[in-house]
Amino acid sequence: MAITYHAGRRIQGTNDPTLNYGTKSIDGSYTVLKFTEGGVFQPTSAFNVEYLVVAGGGGGGGRIGGGGGAGGLQTNTGHAVTAQSYSITVGTGGVGGDGNNSSGQATNGVNGTSSIFSTITSIGGGGGGAYQTAQATNGSSGGSGGGGGGNASGSSGGTSSSNGNNGGTGLSGASSAGGGGGAGAVGVGGASASIGGAGGVGLSNSITGSAVYYAGGGGGASDASVSAGGNGGGGAGGKGNSPEIIGVAGSANTGGGGGASRNDNIQGATGGSGIVILRFLTSDSIFHPSTSQVGSRFEETDTRKIYHRDDLDFKE
């Protein structure tokens, strides 16, 4: 915040328009701040907050790929904050793996990146595995693990941090990959050439005042059917037989894993970006204005304070 000192003991300041203070909403007695990109939370007093911190989901694998693992999810109802500035990081979704790269090999999906608030770090979801020449790769580890690639001798799902669940296994000897793990359940293993593994379900959370699912795993690829992404933004897995269907991206700001793709030269889908949400009693809390007030200014004189915005003034 820029502050200017004027004659007559007046102080004038404006919020820094380059900073994101979150999108503010009111739910009864509570204030809710939602961050869909990096920003700053600035309490000016000590109080407790409830938080939801969801990382970016992993990308789906290419070429008989496993589904991307969901971003790690952490929540708590009594986290103490004090009068200081807290940097908010919102994780991005990992891109999908190549069906064939320049070396002629399929690749795993890329892991999502972490979301951070205060001392809480939720880990990005693991990328889904793939089928390379004569071998299937394991899903990558992450917040939730990516599903294993299909065919050859099969593969393992990626393992989870403490923020989620493991990915499903890829099926040996058949074009059927595992689903990515979700915050609420492990990814389903590939069942047959016709049926890939579904993504693990996410978790429901009501921090905004309404129940919403977050952090579902992406679906694994197969020859003949579309495998579901996990409830919570997980993208569906693709299939190879006519008509070909490619994997579906994880939903934005859910941490859902990306769906995998089946055929050569087709990239797996990108994981969904993460989110950070804070909730606290309005009556107990003093904090920096939200983004809806960026561009406001204040003046302080000997007798009163005047708070200006484009649409209204507050005087005391």
PDB file of C-alpha atoms in Angstrom:
ATOM      1  CA  MET A   1       0.000   0.000   0.000  1.00  0.00           C
ATOM      2  CA  ALA A   2       1.379   3.395  -1.008  1.00  0.00           C
ATOM      3  CA  ILE A   3       1.047   6.121   1.673  1.00  0.00           C
ATOM      4  CA  THR A   4       1.416   9.887   1.195  1.00  0.00           C
ATOM      5  CA  TYR A   5       1.722  12.382   4.071  1.00  0.00           C
ATOM      6  CA  HIS A   6       0.001  15.746   3.680  1.00  0.00           C
ATOM      7  CA  ALA A   7      -0.113  19.015   5.661  1.00  0.00           C
ATOM      8  CA  GLY A   8      -2.508  19.136   8.617  1.00  0.00           C
ATOM      9  CA  ARG A   9      -1.560  15.649   9.837  1.00  0.00           C
ATOM     10  CA  ARG A  10      -3.390  14.039   6.929  1.00  0.00           C
ATOM     11  CA  ILE A  11      -2.411  10.628   5.549  1.00  0.00           C
ATOM     12  CA  GLN A  12      -3.565   9.345   2.186  1.00  0.00           C
ATOM     13  CA  GLY A  13      -2.953   5.833   0.798  1.00  0.00           C
ATOM     14  CA  THR A  14      -4.020   3.491  -1.976  1.00  0.00           C
ATOM     15  CA  ASN A  15      -4.034  -0.278  -2.139  1.00  0.00           C
ATOM     16  CA  ASP A  16      -1.355  -1.779  -4.374  1.00  0.00           C
ATOM     17  CA  PRO A  17      -3.300  -2.726  -7.552  1.00  0.00           C
ATOM     18  CA  THR A  18      -0.644  -5.291  -8.514  1.00  0.00           C
ATOM     19  CA  LEU A  19      -1.491  -7.543  -5.544  1.00  0.00           C
ATOM     20  CA  ASN A  20      -4.296 -10.101  -5.387  1.00  0.00           C
ATOM     21  CA  TYR A  21      -6.111 -10.103  -2.040  1.00  0.00           C
ATOM     22  CA  GLY A  22      -8.590 -12.828  -2.960  1.00  0.00           C
ATOM     23  CA  THR A  23     -12.239 -12.721  -4.002  1.00  0.00           C
ATOM     24  CA  LYS A  24     -14.382 -11.891  -0.991  1.00  0.00           C
ATOM     25  CA  SER A  25     -17.842 -13.254  -0.213  1.00  0.00           C
ATOM     26  CA  ILE A  26     -20.011 -13.359   2.911  1.00  0.00           C
ATOM     27  CA  ASP A  27     -21.643 -16.524   4.237  1.00  0.00           C
ATOM     28  CA  GLY A  28     -23.781 -15.572   7.244  1.00  0.00           C
ATOM     29  CA  SER A  29     -21.398 -14.579  10.055  1.00  0.00           C
ATOM     30  CA  TYR A  30     -18.324 -15.588   8.060  1.00  0.00           C
ATOM     31  CA  THR A  31     -16.061 -13.933   5.515  1.00  0.00           C
ATOM     32  CA  VAL A  32     -14.713 -16.182   2.743  1.00  0.00           C
ATOM     33  CA  LEU A  33     -11.632 -15.323   0.668  1.00  0.00           C
ATOM     34  CA  LYS A  34     -11.045 -17.390  -2.469  1.00  0.00           C
ATOM     35  CA  PHE A  35      -7.682 -17.421  -4.278  1.00  0.00           C
ATOM     36  CA  THR A  36      -7.578 -18.906  -7.772  1.00  0.00           C
ATOM     37  CA  GLU A  37      -4.104 -17.491  -8.393  1.00  0.00           C
ATOM     38  CA  GLY A  38      -1.219 -16.396  -6.215  1.00  0.00           C
ATOM     39  CA  GLY A  39      -1.868 -13.521  -3.829  1.00  0.00           C
ATOM     40  CA  VAL A  40      -1.543 -12.115  -0.324  1.00  0.00           C
ATOM     41  CA  PHE A  41      -3.572 -12.499   2.880  1.00  0.00           C
ATOM     42  CA  GLN A  42      -2.914  -9.694   5.359  1.00  0.00           C
ATOM     43  CA  PRO A  43      -4.512  -9.998   8.802  1.00  0.00           C
ATOM     44  CA  THR A  44      -4.057  -6.910  10.963  1.00  0.00           C
ATOM     45  CA  SER A  45      -5.034  -8.758  14.137  1.00  0.00           C
ATOM     46  CA  ALA A  46      -4.759 -12.304  15.525  1.00  0.00           C
ATOM     47  CA  PHE A  47      -7.601 -14.749  14.870  1.00  0.00           C
ATOM     48  CA  ASN A  48      -8.307 -18.285  13.625  1.00  0.00           C
ATOM     49  CA  VAL A  49      -9.080 -19.246  10.038  1.00  0.00           C
ATOM     50  CA  GLU A  50     -10.444 -22.326   8.346  1.00  0.00           C
ATOM     51  CA  TYR A  51      -8.543 -23.207   5.199  1.00  0.00           C
ATOM     52  CA  LEU A  52      -8.767 -25.400   2.112  1.00  0.00           C
ATOM     53  CA  VAL A  53      -5.497 -25.776   0.205  1.00  0.00           C
ATOM     54  CA  VAL A  54      -5.664 -27.816  -3.022  1.00  0.00           C
ATOM     55  CA  ALA A  55      -2.659 -28.266  -5.330  1.00  0.00           C
ATOM     56  CA  GLY A  56      -2.666 -28.579  -9.125  1.00  0.00           C
ATOM     57  CA  GLY A  57      -3.570 -31.951 -10.612  1.00  0.00           C
ATOM     58  CA  GLY A  58      -1.150 -34.130 -12.587  1.00  0.00           C
ATOM     59  CA  GLY A  59      -1.341 -34.484 -16.352  1.00  0.00           C
ATOM     60  CA  GLY A  60      -2.662 -37.663 -17.965  1.00  0.00           C
ATOM     61  CA  GLY A  61      -0.195 -39.999 -19.642  1.00  0.00           C
ATOM     62  CA  GLY A  62       0.138 -40.360 -23.411  1.00  0.00           C
ATOM     63  CA  ARG A  63      -0.230 -43.621 -25.375  1.00  0.00           C
ATOM     64  CA  ILE A  64      -2.203 -46.108 -23.226  1.00  0.00           C
ATOM     65  CA  GLY A  65      -1.653 -43.601 -20.458  1.00  0.00           C
ATOM     66  CA  GLY A  66      -2.657 -43.597 -16.830  1.00  0.00           C
ATOM     67  CA  GLY A  67      -4.851 -40.839 -15.449  1.00  0.00           C
ATOM     68  CA  GLY A  68      -3.251 -37.891 -13.680  1.00  0.00           C
ATOM     69  CA  GLY A  69      -3.303 -37.915  -9.902  1.00  0.00           C
ATOM     70  CA  ALA A  70      -5.296 -35.237  -8.084  1.00  0.00           C
ATOM     71  CA  GLY A  71      -3.544 -32.387  -6.377  1.00  0.00           C
ATOM     72  CA  GLY A  72      -2.978 -32.827  -2.663  1.00  0.00           C
ATOM     73  CA  LEU A  73      -5.805 -31.534  -0.461  1.00  0.00           C
ATOM     74  CA  GLN A  74      -5.502 -30.235   3.108  1.00  0.00           C
ATOM     75  CA  THR A  75      -8.105 -28.584   5.300  1.00  0.00           C
ATOM     76  CA  ASN A  76      -8.366 -27.428   8.913  1.00  0.00           C
ATOM     77  CA  THR A  77     -10.886 -25.393  10.898  1.00  0.00           C
ATOM     78  CA  GLY A  78      -8.660 -23.730  13.526  1.00  0.00           C
ATOM     79  CA  HIS A  79      -5.427 -22.360  12.060  1.00  0.00           C
ATOM     80  CA  ALA A  80      -4.088 -19.347  13.985  1.00  0.00           C
ATOM     81  CA  VAL A  81      -2.911 -16.280  12.065  1.00  0.00           C
ATOM     82  CA  THR A  82      -1.329 -13.083  13.347  1.00  0.00           C
ATOM     83  CA  ALA A  83      -0.847  -9.538  12.058  1.00  0.00           C
ATOM     84  CA  GLN A  84       1.506 -10.185   9.160  1.00  0.00           C
ATOM     85  CA  SER A  85       1.507 -10.790   5.418  1.00  0.00           C
ATOM     86  CA  TYR A  86       0.928 -14.384   4.231  1.00  0.00           C
ATOM     87  CA  SER A  87       1.911 -15.198   0.671  1.00  0.00           C
ATOM     88  CA  ILE A  88      -0.555 -17.447  -1.186  1.00  0.00           C
ATOM     89  CA  THR A  89       0.613 -19.829  -3.935  1.00  0.00           C
ATOM     90  CA  VAL A  90      -1.937 -21.612  -6.124  1.00  0.00           C
ATOM     91  CA  GLY A  91      -0.613 -24.642  -7.985  1.00  0.00           C
ATOM     92  CA  THR A  92      -0.919 -25.150 -11.727  1.00  0.00           C
ATOM     93  CA  GLY A  93      -1.987 -28.359 -13.447  1.00  0.00           C
ATOM     94  CA  GLY A  94       0.683 -30.504 -15.112  1.00  0.00           C
ATOM     95  CA  VAL A  95       0.609 -30.893 -18.882  1.00  0.00           C
ATOM     96  CA  GLY A  96      -0.247 -34.248 -20.412  1.00  0.00           C
ATOM     97  CA  GLY A  97       2.397 -36.716 -21.578  1.00  0.00           C
ATOM     98  CA  ASP A  98       3.371 -37.143 -25.236  1.00  0.00           C
ATOM     99  CA  GLY A  99       2.041 -40.027 -27.273  1.00  0.00           C
ATOM    100  CA  ASN A 100       5.496 -40.109 -28.884  1.00  0.00           C
ATOM    101  CA  ASN A 101       8.200 -37.534 -28.294  1.00  0.00           C
ATOM    102  CA  SER A 102      11.152 -36.725 -30.561  1.00  0.00           C
ATOM    103  CA  SER A 103      12.887 -39.913 -29.397  1.00  0.00           C
ATOM    104  CA  GLY A 104       9.919 -42.065 -30.351  1.00  0.00           C
ATOM    105  CA  GLN A 105       8.957 -42.705 -26.725  1.00  0.00           C
ATOM    106  CA  ALA A 106       5.687 -41.963 -24.983  1.00  0.00           C
ATOM    107  CA  THR A 107       6.038 -39.980 -21.751  1.00  0.00           C
ATOM    108  CA  ASN A 108       4.360 -39.657 -18.394  1.00  0.00           C
ATOM    109  CA  GLY A 109       2.175 -36.686 -17.667  1.00  0.00           C
ATOM    110  CA  VAL A 110       3.879 -33.860 -15.784  1.00  0.00           C
ATOM    111  CA  ASN A 111       3.206 -33.432 -12.072  1.00  0.00           C
ATOM    112  CA  GLY A 112       1.078 -30.518 -10.922  1.00  0.00           C
ATOM    113  CA  THR A 113       2.666 -27.842  -8.742  1.00  0.00           C
ATOM    114  CA  SER A 114       2.070 -27.219  -5.057  1.00  0.00           C
ATOM    115  CA  SER A 115      -0.349 -24.791  -3.383  1.00  0.00           C
ATOM    116  CA  ILE A 116       0.859 -22.993  -0.245  1.00  0.00           C
ATOM    117  CA  PHE A 117      -0.705 -20.985   2.577  1.00  0.00           C
ATOM    118  CA  SER A 118       1.205 -20.151   5.763  1.00  0.00           C
ATOM    119  CA  THR A 119       2.874 -23.377   6.965  1.00  0.00           C
ATOM    120  CA  ILE A 120       0.623 -25.589   4.811  1.00  0.00           C
ATOM    121  CA  THR A 121       1.933 -27.024   1.544  1.00  0.00           C
ATOM    122  CA  SER A 122      -0.261 -29.333  -0.534  1.00  0.00           C
ATOM    123  CA  ILE A 123       1.761 -31.324  -3.080  1.00  0.00           C
ATOM    124  CA  GLY A 124       0.938 -31.358  -6.796  1.00  0.00           C
ATOM    125  CA  GLY A 125      -0.646 -34.484  -8.244  1.00  0.00           C
ATOM    126  CA  GLY A 126       1.481 -37.144  -9.958  1.00  0.00           C
ATOM    127  CA  GLY A 127       1.502 -37.500 -13.737  1.00  0.00           C
ATOM    128  CA  GLY A 128      -0.004 -40.612 -15.310  1.00  0.00           C
ATOM    129  CA  GLY A 129       2.242 -43.365 -16.726  1.00  0.00           C
ATOM    130  CA  ALA A 130       2.485 -44.382 -20.394  1.00  0.00           C
ATOM    131  CA  TYR A 131       3.375 -47.269 -22.709  1.00  0.00           C
ATOM    132  CA  GLN A 132       6.877 -46.988 -24.120  1.00  0.00           C
ATOM    133  CA  THR A 133       8.570 -49.519 -26.396  1.00  0.00           C
ATOM    134  CA  ALA A 134       8.012 -52.945 -24.790  1.00  0.00           C
ATOM    135  CA  GLN A 135       7.314 -51.516 -21.336  1.00  0.00           C
ATOM    136  CA  ALA A 136       4.720 -49.574 -19.408  1.00  0.00           C
ATOM    137  CA  THR A 137       5.865 -46.858 -17.020  1.00  0.00           C
ATOM    138  CA  ASN A 138       4.614 -46.444 -13.478  1.00  0.00           C
ATOM    139  CA  GLY A 139       2.510 -43.483 -12.563  1.00  0.00           C
ATOM    140  CA  SER A 140       4.420 -40.656 -10.900  1.00  0.00           C
ATOM    141  CA  SER A 141       4.106 -39.988  -7.193  1.00  0.00           C
ATOM    142  CA  GLY A 142       2.553 -36.785  -5.899  1.00  0.00           C
ATOM    143  CA  GLY A 143      -0.273 -35.389  -3.777  1.00  0.00           C
ATOM    144  CA  SER A 144      -2.257 -38.278  -5.217  1.00  0.00           C
ATOM    145  CA  GLY A 145      -0.381 -40.706  -7.466  1.00  0.00           C
ATOM    146  CA  GLY A 146      -0.835 -40.957 -11.215  1.00  0.00           C
ATOM    147  CA  GLY A 147      -2.261 -44.139 -12.745  1.00  0.00           C
ATOM    148  CA  GLY A 148       0.119 -46.695 -14.274  1.00  0.00           C
ATOM    149  CA  GLY A 149       0.422 -47.080 -18.055  1.00  0.00           C
ATOM    150  CA  GLY A 150      -1.075 -50.151 -19.743  1.00  0.00           C
ATOM    151  CA  ASN A 151       0.264 -53.084 -21.799  1.00  0.00           C
ATOM    152  CA  ALA A 152       3.587 -55.022 -21.626  1.00  0.00           C
ATOM    153  CA  SER A 153       4.104 -56.340 -18.090  1.00  0.00           C
ATOM    154  CA  GLY A 154       1.769 -53.786 -16.530  1.00  0.00           C
ATOM    155  CA  SER A 155       2.766 -51.041 -14.117  1.00  0.00           C
ATOM    156  CA  SER A 156       2.137 -49.606 -10.696  1.00  0.00           C
ATOM    157  CA  GLY A 157       0.228 -46.509  -9.802  1.00  0.00           C
ATOM    158  CA  GLY A 158       2.184 -43.635  -8.328  1.00  0.00           C
ATOM    159  CA  THR A 159       2.267 -43.360  -4.554  1.00  0.00           C
ATOM    160  CA  SER A 160       0.687 -40.538  -2.591  1.00  0.00           C
ATOM    161  CA  SER A 161       2.001 -38.014  -0.118  1.00  0.00           C
ATOM    162  CA  SER A 162      -0.114 -37.629   3.014  1.00  0.00           C
ATOM    163  CA  ASN A 163      -2.450 -35.369   0.978  1.00  0.00           C
ATOM    164  CA  GLY A 164      -4.229 -37.994  -1.157  1.00  0.00           C
ATOM    165  CA  ASN A 165      -4.242 -41.590  -2.450  1.00  0.00           C
ATOM    166  CA  ASN A 166      -2.282 -43.872  -4.782  1.00  0.00           C
ATOM    167  CA  GLY A 167      -2.938 -44.271  -8.490  1.00  0.00           C
ATOM    168  CA  GLY A 168      -4.397 -47.446 -10.010  1.00  0.00           C
ATOM    169  CA  THR A 169      -2.309 -50.146 -11.715  1.00  0.00           C
ATOM    170  CA  GLY A 170      -1.950 -50.598 -15.475  1.00  0.00           C
ATOM    171  CA  LEU A 171      -3.067 -53.978 -16.787  1.00  0.00           C
ATOM    172  CA  SER A 172      -0.435 -56.449 -17.981  1.00  0.00           C
ATOM    173  CA  GLY A 173      -0.672 -57.500 -21.631  1.00  0.00           C
ATOM    174  CA  ALA A 174      -3.658 -55.302 -22.533  1.00  0.00           C
ATOM    175  CA  SER A 175      -4.281 -51.700 -23.490  1.00  0.00           C
ATOM    176  CA  SER A 176      -5.811 -50.691 -20.187  1.00  0.00           C
ATOM    177  CA  ALA A 177      -4.243 -48.112 -17.876  1.00  0.00           C
ATOM    178  CA  GLY A 178      -4.964 -47.161 -14.287  1.00  0.00           C
ATOM    179  CA  GLY A 179      -6.881 -44.160 -13.027  1.00  0.00           C
ATOM    180  CA  GLY A 180      -5.212 -41.412 -11.041  1.00  0.00           C
ATOM    181  CA  GLY A 181      -5.682 -41.314  -7.293  1.00  0.00           C
ATOM    182  CA  GLY A 182      -8.138 -38.865  -5.747  1.00  0.00           C
ATOM    183  CA  ALA A 183      -8.251 -37.130  -2.384  1.00  0.00           C
ATOM    184  CA  GLY A 184     -10.997 -39.514  -1.253  1.00  0.00           C
ATOM    185  CA  ALA A 185     -10.048 -42.847  -2.863  1.00  0.00           C
ATOM    186  CA  VAL A 186      -7.340 -44.712  -4.779  1.00  0.00           C
ATOM    187  CA  GLY A 187      -7.443 -44.796  -8.565  1.00  0.00           C
ATOM    188  CA  VAL A 188      -9.079 -47.878 -10.083  1.00  0.00           C
ATOM    189  CA  GLY A 189      -6.811 -50.369 -11.870  1.00  0.00           C
ATOM    190  CA  GLY A 190      -7.216 -51.181 -15.561  1.00  0.00           C
ATOM    191  CA  ALA A 191      -9.686 -54.062 -15.960  1.00  0.00           C
ATOM    192  CA  SER A 192      -9.485 -55.195 -19.603  1.00  0.00           C
ATOM    193  CA  ALA A 193      -8.542 -53.889 -23.031  1.00  0.00           C
ATOM    194  CA  SER A 194     -12.051 -52.474 -23.187  1.00  0.00           C
ATOM    195  CA  ILE A 195     -12.139 -50.872 -19.748  1.00  0.00           C
ATOM    196  CA  GLY A 196      -9.581 -48.463 -18.298  1.00  0.00           C
ATOM    197  CA  GLY A 197      -9.398 -47.525 -14.644  1.00  0.00           C
ATOM    198  CA  ALA A 198     -11.587 -44.715 -13.336  1.00  0.00           C
ATOM    199  CA  GLY A 199     -10.083 -41.852 -11.387  1.00  0.00           C
ATOM    200  CA  GLY A 200     -10.363 -41.911  -7.609  1.00  0.00           C
ATOM    201  CA  VAL A 201     -13.118 -39.760  -6.127  1.00  0.00           C
ATOM    202  CA  GLY A 202     -12.232 -36.455  -4.485  1.00  0.00           C
ATOM    203  CA  LEU A 203     -13.526 -35.001  -1.220  1.00  0.00           C
ATOM    204  CA  SER A 204     -16.530 -32.784  -0.574  1.00  0.00           C
ATOM    205  CA  ASN A 205     -15.916 -29.524   1.304  1.00  0.00           C
ATOM    206  CA  SER A 206     -18.353 -26.766   2.371  1.00  0.00           C
ATOM    207  CA  ILE A 207     -15.905 -23.964   3.202  1.00  0.00           C
ATOM    208  CA  THR A 208     -17.665 -21.608   0.754  1.00  0.00           C
ATOM    209  CA  GLY A 209     -21.073 -22.342   2.295  1.00  0.00           C
ATOM    210  CA  SER A 210     -22.010 -24.951  -0.326  1.00  0.00           C
ATOM    211  CA  ALA A 211     -20.740 -28.505  -0.681  1.00  0.00           C
ATOM    212  CA  VAL A 212     -18.241 -28.826  -3.549  1.00  0.00           C
ATOM    213  CA  TYR A 213     -16.018 -31.774  -4.515  1.00  0.00           C
ATOM    214  CA  TYR A 214     -12.315 -31.151  -5.086  1.00  0.00           C
ATOM    215  CA  ALA A 215      -9.295 -33.236  -6.121  1.00  0.00           C
ATOM    216  CA  GLY A 216     -10.669 -36.104  -8.184  1.00  0.00           C
ATOM    217  CA  GLY A 217      -8.267 -38.327 -10.168  1.00  0.00           C
ATOM    218  CA  GLY A 218      -8.107 -38.506 -13.963  1.00  0.00           C
ATOM    219  CA  GLY A 219      -9.349 -41.549 -15.861  1.00  0.00           C
ATOM    220  CA  GLY A 220      -6.993 -44.062 -17.515  1.00  0.00           C
ATOM    221  CA  ALA A 221      -7.024 -44.887 -21.238  1.00  0.00           C
ATOM    222  CA  SER A 222      -8.183 -48.106 -22.936  1.00  0.00           C
ATOM    223  CA  ASP A 223      -9.062 -49.444 -26.368  1.00  0.00           C
ATOM    224  CA  ALA A 224     -12.832 -49.257 -26.348  1.00  0.00           C
ATOM    225  CA  SER A 225     -14.380 -47.215 -23.513  1.00  0.00           C
ATOM    226  CA  VAL A 226     -14.133 -43.857 -21.802  1.00  0.00           C
ATOM    227  CA  SER A 227     -13.202 -44.180 -18.141  1.00  0.00           C
ATOM    228  CA  ALA A 228     -14.689 -41.640 -15.746  1.00  0.00           C
ATOM    229  CA  GLY A 229     -12.686 -39.030 -13.948  1.00  0.00           C
ATOM    230  CA  GLY A 230     -13.153 -38.905 -10.204  1.00  0.00           C
ATOM    231  CA  ASN A 231     -15.848 -36.614  -8.784  1.00  0.00           C
ATOM    232  CA  GLY A 232     -13.930 -33.445  -7.943  1.00  0.00           C
ATOM    233  CA  GLY A 233     -12.754 -32.220 -11.329  1.00  0.00           C
ATOM    234  CA  GLY A 234     -10.971 -35.342 -12.628  1.00  0.00           C
ATOM    235  CA  GLY A 235     -10.941 -35.548 -16.449  1.00  0.00           C
ATOM    236  CA  ALA A 236     -12.261 -38.634 -18.232  1.00  0.00           C
ATOM    237  CA  GLY A 237      -9.795 -40.996 -19.899  1.00  0.00           C
ATOM    238  CA  GLY A 238      -9.802 -41.461 -23.656  1.00  0.00           C
ATOM    239  CA  LYS A 239     -10.206 -44.498 -25.913  1.00  0.00           C
ATOM    240  CA  GLY A 240      -8.578 -45.636 -29.132  1.00  0.00           C
ATOM    241  CA  ASN A 241     -11.181 -47.466 -31.206  1.00  0.00           C
ATOM    242  CA  SER A 242     -13.313 -45.592 -33.728  1.00  0.00           C
ATOM    243  CA  PRO A 243     -14.333 -43.011 -32.896  1.00  0.00           C
ATOM    244  CA  GLU A 244     -11.134 -42.053 -31.107  1.00  0.00           C
ATOM    245  CA  ILE A 245     -11.693 -39.937 -27.992  1.00  0.00           C
ATOM    246  CA  ILE A 246      -8.844 -38.101 -26.308  1.00  0.00           C
ATOM    247  CA  GLY A 247      -8.478 -37.503 -22.586  1.00  0.00           C
ATOM    248  CA  VAL A 248     -10.311 -34.615 -20.925  1.00  0.00           C
ATOM    249  CA  ALA A 249      -8.533 -31.929 -18.908  1.00  0.00           C
ATOM    250  CA  GLY A 250      -9.036 -31.645 -15.176  1.00  0.00           C
ATOM    251  CA  SER A 251     -11.415 -28.853 -14.181  1.00  0.00           C
ATOM    252  CA  ALA A 252      -9.862 -25.496 -13.294  1.00  0.00           C
ATOM    253  CA  ASN A 253      -9.510 -24.641  -9.587  1.00  0.00           C
ATOM    254  CA  THR A 254     -10.405 -28.144  -8.402  1.00  0.00           C
ATOM    255  CA  GLY A 255      -7.001 -29.855  -8.484  1.00  0.00           C
ATOM    256  CA  GLY A 256      -8.510 -32.620 -10.637  1.00  0.00           C
ATOM    257  CA  GLY A 257      -6.158 -34.930 -12.541  1.00  0.00           C
ATOM    258  CA  GLY A 258      -6.058 -34.887 -16.349  1.00  0.00           C
ATOM    259  CA  GLY A 259      -7.501 -37.761 -18.349  1.00  0.00           C
ATOM    260  CA  ALA A 260      -5.121 -40.009 -20.334  1.00  0.00           C
ATOM    261  CA  SER A 261      -5.128 -40.713 -24.070  1.00  0.00           C
ATOM    262  CA  ARG A 262      -4.835 -44.063 -25.876  1.00  0.00           C
ATOM    263  CA  ASN A 263      -3.342 -43.703 -29.360  1.00  0.00           C
ATOM    264  CA  ASP A 264       0.107 -42.830 -30.667  1.00  0.00           C
ATOM    265  CA  ASN A 265       0.969 -39.164 -31.152  1.00  0.00           C
ATOM    266  CA  ILE A 266      -1.921 -38.027 -28.957  1.00  0.00           C
ATOM    267  CA  GLN A 267      -1.076 -36.071 -25.839  1.00  0.00           C
ATOM    268  CA  GLY A 268      -2.669 -36.746 -22.474  1.00  0.00           C
ATOM    269  CA  ALA A 269      -4.809 -34.000 -20.966  1.00  0.00           C
ATOM    270  CA  THR A 270      -3.647 -31.286 -18.584  1.00  0.00           C
ATOM    271  CA  GLY A 271      -4.502 -31.411 -14.890  1.00  0.00           C
ATOM    272  CA  GLY A 272      -6.746 -28.817 -13.272  1.00  0.00           C
ATOM    273  CA  SER A 273      -5.291 -25.858 -11.387  1.00  0.00           C
ATOM    274  CA  GLY A 274      -5.570 -25.719  -7.618  1.00  0.00           C
ATOM    275  CA  ILE A 275      -7.255 -23.326  -5.196  1.00  0.00           C
ATOM    276  CA  VAL A 276      -6.812 -21.788  -1.742  1.00  0.00           C
ATOM    277  CA  ILE A 277      -9.879 -20.740   0.279  1.00  0.00           C
ATOM    278  CA  LEU A 278      -9.917 -19.070   3.720  1.00  0.00           C
ATOM    279  CA  ARG A 279     -12.927 -18.636   6.004  1.00  0.00           C
ATOM    280  CA  PHE A 280     -13.203 -16.779   9.321  1.00  0.00           C
ATOM    281  CA  LEU A 281     -15.689 -15.044  11.606  1.00  0.00           C
ATOM    282  CA  THR A 282     -16.237 -11.542  10.317  1.00  0.00           C
ATOM    283  CA  SER A 283     -16.829 -10.098  13.801  1.00  0.00           C
ATOM    284  CA  ASP A 284     -13.527 -11.417  15.205  1.00  0.00           C
ATOM    285  CA  SER A 285     -11.276 -10.502  12.305  1.00  0.00           C
ATOM    286  CA  ILE A 286      -9.511  -7.489  10.842  1.00  0.00           C
ATOM    287  CA  PHE A 287      -7.777  -7.989   7.518  1.00  0.00           C
ATOM    288  CA  HIS A 288      -6.627  -6.193   4.398  1.00  0.00           C
ATOM    289  CA  PRO A 289      -9.336  -5.316   1.812  1.00  0.00           C
ATOM    290  CA  SER A 290     -10.121  -7.871  -0.864  1.00  0.00           C
ATOM    291  CA  THR A 291      -9.622  -7.420  -4.600  1.00  0.00           C
ATOM    292  CA  SER A 292     -13.058  -5.848  -4.888  1.00  0.00           C
ATOM    293  CA  GLN A 293     -11.589  -2.871  -3.030  1.00  0.00           C
ATOM    294  CA  VAL A 294      -8.272  -2.585  -4.865  1.00  0.00           C
ATOM    295  CA  GLY A 295      -7.962   1.000  -6.056  1.00  0.00           C
ATOM    296  CA  SER A 296      -9.663   2.426  -2.943  1.00  0.00           C
ATOM    297  CA  ARG A 297      -7.885   5.059  -0.893  1.00  0.00           C
ATOM    298  CA  PHE A 298      -8.101   6.526   2.588  1.00  0.00           C
ATOM    299  CA  GLU A 299      -7.428   9.888   4.232  1.00  0.00           C
ATOM    300  CA  GLU A 300      -6.978  10.551   7.946  1.00  0.00           C
ATOM    301  CA  THR A 301      -7.434  13.996   9.535  1.00  0.00           C
ATOM    302  CA  ASP A 302      -7.460  15.178  13.159  1.00  0.00           C
ATOM    303  CA  THR A 303     -11.200  14.615  13.484  1.00  0.00           C
ATOM    304  CA  ARG A 304     -12.273  11.852  11.138  1.00  0.00           C
ATOM    305  CA  LYS A 305     -11.259   9.186   8.624  1.00  0.00           C
ATOM    306  CA  ILE A 306     -12.691   9.130   5.110  1.00  0.00           C
ATOM    307  CA  TYR A 307     -12.477   5.934   3.033  1.00  0.00           C
ATOM    308  CA  HIS A 308     -13.029   6.490  -0.688  1.00  0.00           C
ATOM    309  CA  ARG A 309     -14.051   4.084  -3.416  1.00  0.00           C
ATOM    310  CA  ASP A 310     -15.266   4.740  -6.921  1.00  0.00           C
ATOM    311  CA  ASP A 311     -18.850   3.938  -5.996  1.00  0.00           C
ATOM    312  CA  LEU A 312     -19.193   5.007  -2.334  1.00  0.00           C
ATOM    313  CA  ASP A 313     -17.518   6.715   0.647  1.00  0.00           C
ATOM    314  CA  PHE A 314     -17.234   5.598   4.273  1.00  0.00           C
ATOM    315  CA  LYS A 315     -16.803   8.230   7.003  1.00  0.00           C
ATOM    316  CA  GLU A 316     -16.145   7.881  10.713  1.00  0.00           C
TER     317      GLU A 316
END
